[in-house]
Short mmCIF file of C-alpha atoms in Angstrom, two decimals:
data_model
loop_
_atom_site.label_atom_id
_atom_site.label_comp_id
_atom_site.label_asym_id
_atom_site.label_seq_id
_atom_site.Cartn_x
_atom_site.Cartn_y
_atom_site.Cartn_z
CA UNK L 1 -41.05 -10.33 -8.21
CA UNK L 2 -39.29 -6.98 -8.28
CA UNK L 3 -40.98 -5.62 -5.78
CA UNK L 4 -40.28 -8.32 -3.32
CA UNK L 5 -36.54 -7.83 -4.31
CA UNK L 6 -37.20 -4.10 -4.12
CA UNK L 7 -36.22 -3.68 -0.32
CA UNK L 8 -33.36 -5.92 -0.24
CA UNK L 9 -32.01 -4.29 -3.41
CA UNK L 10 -32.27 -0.69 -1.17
CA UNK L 11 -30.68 -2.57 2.28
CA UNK L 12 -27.94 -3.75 -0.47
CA UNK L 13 -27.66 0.09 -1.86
CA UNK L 14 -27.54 1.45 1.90
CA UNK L 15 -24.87 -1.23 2.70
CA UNK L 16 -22.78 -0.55 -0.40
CA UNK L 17 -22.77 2.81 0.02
CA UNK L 18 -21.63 2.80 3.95
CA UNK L 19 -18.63 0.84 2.83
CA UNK L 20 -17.66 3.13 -0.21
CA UNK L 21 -17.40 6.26 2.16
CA UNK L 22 -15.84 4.78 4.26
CA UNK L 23 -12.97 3.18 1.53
CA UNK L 24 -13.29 7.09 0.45
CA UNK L 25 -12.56 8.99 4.02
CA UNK L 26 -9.59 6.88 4.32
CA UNK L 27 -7.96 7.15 1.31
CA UNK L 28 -8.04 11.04 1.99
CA UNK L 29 -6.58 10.08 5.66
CA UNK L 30 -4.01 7.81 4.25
CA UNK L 31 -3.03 9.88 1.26
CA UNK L 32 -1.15 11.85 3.97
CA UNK L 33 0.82 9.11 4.50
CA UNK L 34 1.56 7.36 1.12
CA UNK L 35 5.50 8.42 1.25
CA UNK L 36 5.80 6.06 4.63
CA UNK L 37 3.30 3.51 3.31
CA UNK L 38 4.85 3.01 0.06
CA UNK L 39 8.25 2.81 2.13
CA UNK L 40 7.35 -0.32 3.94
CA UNK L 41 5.50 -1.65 0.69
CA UNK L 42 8.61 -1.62 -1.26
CA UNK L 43 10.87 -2.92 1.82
CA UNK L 44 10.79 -6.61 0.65
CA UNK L 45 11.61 -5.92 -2.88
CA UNK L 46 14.85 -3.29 -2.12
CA UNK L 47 16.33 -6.12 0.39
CA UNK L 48 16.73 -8.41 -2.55
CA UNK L 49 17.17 -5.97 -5.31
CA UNK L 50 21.08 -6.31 -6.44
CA UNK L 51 23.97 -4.02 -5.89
CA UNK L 52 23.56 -0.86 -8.42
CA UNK L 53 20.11 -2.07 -9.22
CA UNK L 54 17.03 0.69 -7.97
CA UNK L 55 13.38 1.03 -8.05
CA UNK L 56 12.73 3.77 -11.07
CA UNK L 57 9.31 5.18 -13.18
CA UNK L 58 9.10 5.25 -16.66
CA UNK L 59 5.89 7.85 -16.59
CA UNK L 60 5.85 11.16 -16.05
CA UNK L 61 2.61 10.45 -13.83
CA UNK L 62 3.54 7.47 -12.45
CA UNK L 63 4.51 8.77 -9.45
CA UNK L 64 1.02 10.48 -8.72
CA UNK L 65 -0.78 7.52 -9.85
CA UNK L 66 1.31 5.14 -7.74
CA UNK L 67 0.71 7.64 -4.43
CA UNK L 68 -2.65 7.21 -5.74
CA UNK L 69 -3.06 3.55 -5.21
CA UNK L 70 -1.01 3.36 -2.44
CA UNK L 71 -3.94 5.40 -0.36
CA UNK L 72 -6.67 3.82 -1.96
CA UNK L 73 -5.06 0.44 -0.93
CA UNK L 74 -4.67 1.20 2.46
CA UNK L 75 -7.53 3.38 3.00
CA UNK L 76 -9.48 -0.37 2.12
CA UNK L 77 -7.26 -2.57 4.34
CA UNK L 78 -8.54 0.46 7.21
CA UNK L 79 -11.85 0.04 6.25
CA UNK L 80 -12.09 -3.42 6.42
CA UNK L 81 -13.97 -3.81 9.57
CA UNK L 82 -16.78 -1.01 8.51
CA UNK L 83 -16.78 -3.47 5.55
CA UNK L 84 -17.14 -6.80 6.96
CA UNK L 85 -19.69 -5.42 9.60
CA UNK L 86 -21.70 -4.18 7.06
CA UNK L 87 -21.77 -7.23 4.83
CA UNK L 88 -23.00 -8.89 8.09
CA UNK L 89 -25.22 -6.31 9.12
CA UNK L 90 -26.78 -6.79 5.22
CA UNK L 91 -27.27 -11.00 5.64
CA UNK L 92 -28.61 -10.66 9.13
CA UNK L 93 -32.09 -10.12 8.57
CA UNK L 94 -32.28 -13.71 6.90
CA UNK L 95 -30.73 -15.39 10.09
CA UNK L 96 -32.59 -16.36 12.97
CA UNK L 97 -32.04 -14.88 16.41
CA UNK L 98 -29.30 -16.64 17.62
CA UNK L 99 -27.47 -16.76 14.31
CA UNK L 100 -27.20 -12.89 14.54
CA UNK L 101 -25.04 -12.78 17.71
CA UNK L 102 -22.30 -14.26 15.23
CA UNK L 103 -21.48 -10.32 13.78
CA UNK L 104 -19.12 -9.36 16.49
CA UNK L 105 -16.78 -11.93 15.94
CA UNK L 106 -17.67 -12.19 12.49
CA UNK L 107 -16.33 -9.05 11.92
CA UNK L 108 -13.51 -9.51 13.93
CA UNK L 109 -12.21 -12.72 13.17
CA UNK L 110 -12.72 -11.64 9.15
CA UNK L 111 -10.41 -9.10 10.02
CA UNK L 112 -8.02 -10.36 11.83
CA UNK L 113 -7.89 -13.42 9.04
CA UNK L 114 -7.58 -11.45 6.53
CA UNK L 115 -3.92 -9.13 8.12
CA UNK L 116 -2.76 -12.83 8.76
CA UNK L 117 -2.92 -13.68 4.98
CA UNK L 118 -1.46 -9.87 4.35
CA UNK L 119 1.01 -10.16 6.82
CA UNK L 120 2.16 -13.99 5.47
CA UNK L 121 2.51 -13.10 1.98
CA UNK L 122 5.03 -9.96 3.11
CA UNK L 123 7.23 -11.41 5.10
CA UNK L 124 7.10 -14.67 3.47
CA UNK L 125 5.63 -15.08 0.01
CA UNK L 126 6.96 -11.32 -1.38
CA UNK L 127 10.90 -11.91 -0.21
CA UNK L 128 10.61 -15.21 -1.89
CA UNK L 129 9.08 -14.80 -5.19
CA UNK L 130 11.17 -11.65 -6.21
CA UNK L 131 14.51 -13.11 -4.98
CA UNK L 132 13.60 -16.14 -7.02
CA UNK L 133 12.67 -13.93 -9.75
CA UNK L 134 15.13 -11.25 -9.44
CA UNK L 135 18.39 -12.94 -9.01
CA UNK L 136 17.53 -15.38 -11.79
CA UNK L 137 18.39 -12.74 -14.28
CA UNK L 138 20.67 -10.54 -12.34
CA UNK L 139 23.59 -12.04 -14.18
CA UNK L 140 22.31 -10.96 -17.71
CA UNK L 141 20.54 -8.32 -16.90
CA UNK L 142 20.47 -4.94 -14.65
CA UNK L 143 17.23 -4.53 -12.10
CA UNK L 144 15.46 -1.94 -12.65
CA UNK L 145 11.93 -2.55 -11.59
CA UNK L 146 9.41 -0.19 -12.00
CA UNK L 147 7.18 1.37 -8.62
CA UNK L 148 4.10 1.34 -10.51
CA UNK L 149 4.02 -2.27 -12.08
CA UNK L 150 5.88 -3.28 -8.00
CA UNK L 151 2.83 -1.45 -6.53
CA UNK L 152 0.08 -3.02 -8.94
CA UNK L 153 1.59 -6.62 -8.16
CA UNK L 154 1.81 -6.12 -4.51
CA UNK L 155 -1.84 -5.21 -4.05
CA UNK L 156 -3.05 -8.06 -5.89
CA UNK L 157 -0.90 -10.47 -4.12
CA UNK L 158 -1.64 -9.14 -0.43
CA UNK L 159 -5.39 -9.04 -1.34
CA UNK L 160 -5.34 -12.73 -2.88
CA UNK L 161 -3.74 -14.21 0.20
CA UNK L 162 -5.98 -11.75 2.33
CA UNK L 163 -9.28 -13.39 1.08
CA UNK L 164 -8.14 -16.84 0.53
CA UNK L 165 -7.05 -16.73 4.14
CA UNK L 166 -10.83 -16.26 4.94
CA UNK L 167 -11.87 -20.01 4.55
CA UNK L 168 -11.69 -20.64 7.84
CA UNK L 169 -14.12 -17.53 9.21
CA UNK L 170 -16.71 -18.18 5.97
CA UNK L 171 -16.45 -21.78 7.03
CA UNK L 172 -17.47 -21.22 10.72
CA UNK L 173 -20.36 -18.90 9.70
CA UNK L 174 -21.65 -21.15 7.29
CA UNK L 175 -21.65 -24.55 9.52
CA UNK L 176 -23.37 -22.07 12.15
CA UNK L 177 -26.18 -21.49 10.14
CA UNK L 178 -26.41 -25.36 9.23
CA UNK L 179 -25.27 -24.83 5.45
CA UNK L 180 -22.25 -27.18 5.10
CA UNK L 181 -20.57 -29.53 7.12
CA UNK L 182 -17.68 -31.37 7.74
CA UNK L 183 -18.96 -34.02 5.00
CA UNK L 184 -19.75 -31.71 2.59
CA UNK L 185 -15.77 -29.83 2.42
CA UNK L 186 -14.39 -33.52 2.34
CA UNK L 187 -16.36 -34.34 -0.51
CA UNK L 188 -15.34 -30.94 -2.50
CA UNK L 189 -11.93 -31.64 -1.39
CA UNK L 190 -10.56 -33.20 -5.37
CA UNK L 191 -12.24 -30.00 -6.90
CA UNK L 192 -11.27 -27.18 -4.17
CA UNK L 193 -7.41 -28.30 -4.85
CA UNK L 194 -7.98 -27.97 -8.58
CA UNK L 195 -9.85 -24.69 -7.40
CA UNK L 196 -6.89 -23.59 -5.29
CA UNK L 197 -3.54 -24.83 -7.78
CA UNK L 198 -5.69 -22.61 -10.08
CA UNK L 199 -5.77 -19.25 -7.83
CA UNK L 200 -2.38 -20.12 -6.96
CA UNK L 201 -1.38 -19.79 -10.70
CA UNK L 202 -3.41 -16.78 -11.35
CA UNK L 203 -2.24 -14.76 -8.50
CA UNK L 204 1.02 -15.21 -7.95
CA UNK L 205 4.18 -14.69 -9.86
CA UNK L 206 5.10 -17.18 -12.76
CA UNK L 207 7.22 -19.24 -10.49
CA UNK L 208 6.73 -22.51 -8.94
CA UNK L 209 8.17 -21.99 -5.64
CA UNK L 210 5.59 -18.85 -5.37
CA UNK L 211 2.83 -20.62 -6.20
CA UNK L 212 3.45 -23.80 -3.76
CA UNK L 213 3.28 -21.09 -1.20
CA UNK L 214 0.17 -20.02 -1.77
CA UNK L 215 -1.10 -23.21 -2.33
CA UNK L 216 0.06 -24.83 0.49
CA UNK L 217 -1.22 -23.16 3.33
CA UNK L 218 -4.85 -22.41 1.43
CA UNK L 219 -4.69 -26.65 1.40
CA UNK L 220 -4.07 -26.29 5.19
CA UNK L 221 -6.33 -23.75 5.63
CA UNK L 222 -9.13 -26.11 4.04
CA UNK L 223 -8.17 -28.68 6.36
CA UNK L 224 -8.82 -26.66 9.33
CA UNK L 225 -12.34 -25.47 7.76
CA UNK L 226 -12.82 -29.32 7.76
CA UNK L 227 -11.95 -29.21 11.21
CA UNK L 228 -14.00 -26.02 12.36
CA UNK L 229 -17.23 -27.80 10.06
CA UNK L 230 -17.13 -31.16 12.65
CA UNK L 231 -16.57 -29.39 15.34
CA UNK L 232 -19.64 -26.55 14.66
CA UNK L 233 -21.88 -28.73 12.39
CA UNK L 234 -21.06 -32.23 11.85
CA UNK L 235 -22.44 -34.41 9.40
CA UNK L 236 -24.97 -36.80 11.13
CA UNK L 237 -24.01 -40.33 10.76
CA UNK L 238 -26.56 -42.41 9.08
CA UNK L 239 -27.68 -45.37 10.59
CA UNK L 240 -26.14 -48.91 10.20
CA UNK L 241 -29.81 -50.73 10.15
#
């Protein structure tokens, strides 16, 4: 049994590994420019951040760490194509001919999917949840929040809406290759919203307001995978006799 797993384990390996360097070479490119980076990461959080209120550290490393992640994150949102091509390039050789032609626009529309979800949570999703969250105590309390906990939170947040807002491209590929259909997603529909309230919670901040906006367009965006399922693969209707 291992042996027959044997050269899909080394095609995973090669894969893997093609995607690491290239995470690695860009971190190195981007670490150049962390200090403009980290500028337009923290944008959204200064524009709501109270008069004599400031973004501080509280570690004598912080600083380095936090130029740190900055690169690494962006040296993986770079990399993303070299990423998504590979995971196709790895599934390919299970597909039939005319399944494979799929990995150009796989790869494209995974990218492009996944800025849309990045680029929805900053200008949207970000300015709302700390405003929420910041004025709430500004009256009690001075703002003083820290860049490397700010940095940490942001990551996670672009990432989460970044992959959630891939339904729609795993959904295409998926009803290409005859796996689910529009059926099938209507069916799961009860558990994915328990599924989704449940990410929702997890990944954004402890507000309500946050998490309905996260919630609300992965509902919509579940929707449309209905939509792109019936239109790619429909369910065939059974017959009346």
């Amino acid at each position: 049994m291992f042996e027959d797993l044997k050269p899909h384990l080394i095609e995973l390996r090669k894969r893997l590994g093609i995607s690491v360097i290239s995470v690695i070479v860009m971190f190195f490119v981007m670490f150049f420019f962390w200090k403009p980076i980290l500028d337009w990461m923290i944008t959204p959080l200064v524009a709501v951040l109270p008069q004599g209120s400031s973004v501080i550290f509280t570690k004598v490393q912080e600083p380095f760490f936090t130029a740190l992640k900055v690169a690494f994150f962006s040296g993986f949102i770079v990399s993303l194509p070299v990423i998504f091509w590979q995971l196709w390039l790895f599934i390919a050789p299970g597909l039939y001919e005319n399944e494979r032609k799929f990995v150009v626009p796989f790869a494209i529309g995974a990218t492009i999917m996944f800025l849309i979800g990045a680029l929805f949570c900053y200008f949207v999703v970000i300015p709302f949840g700390y405003e929420f969250l910041i004025n709430f105590g500004s009256q009690l309390f001075t703002a003083l929040p820290s860049i490397g906990e700010y940095v940490s939170f942001f990551t996670k947040l672009i990432l989460g809406f970044g992959l959630a807002f891939e339904l729609p491209t795993v959904t295409f590929f998926l009803a290409s290759i005859g796996v689910v259909t529009d059926e099938t997603l209507k069916s799961f529909f009860k558990y994915a919203l328990v599924v989704i309230f449940m990410l929702s919670a997890l990944l954004t901040p402890p507000d309500v307001l946050t998490q309905f906006l996260m919630a609300g367009p992965m509902i919509l965006l579940y929707a449309l995978s209905i939509l792109i399922a019936k239109s790619v693969n429909p369910a065939k209707k059974e017959d009346d006799e």
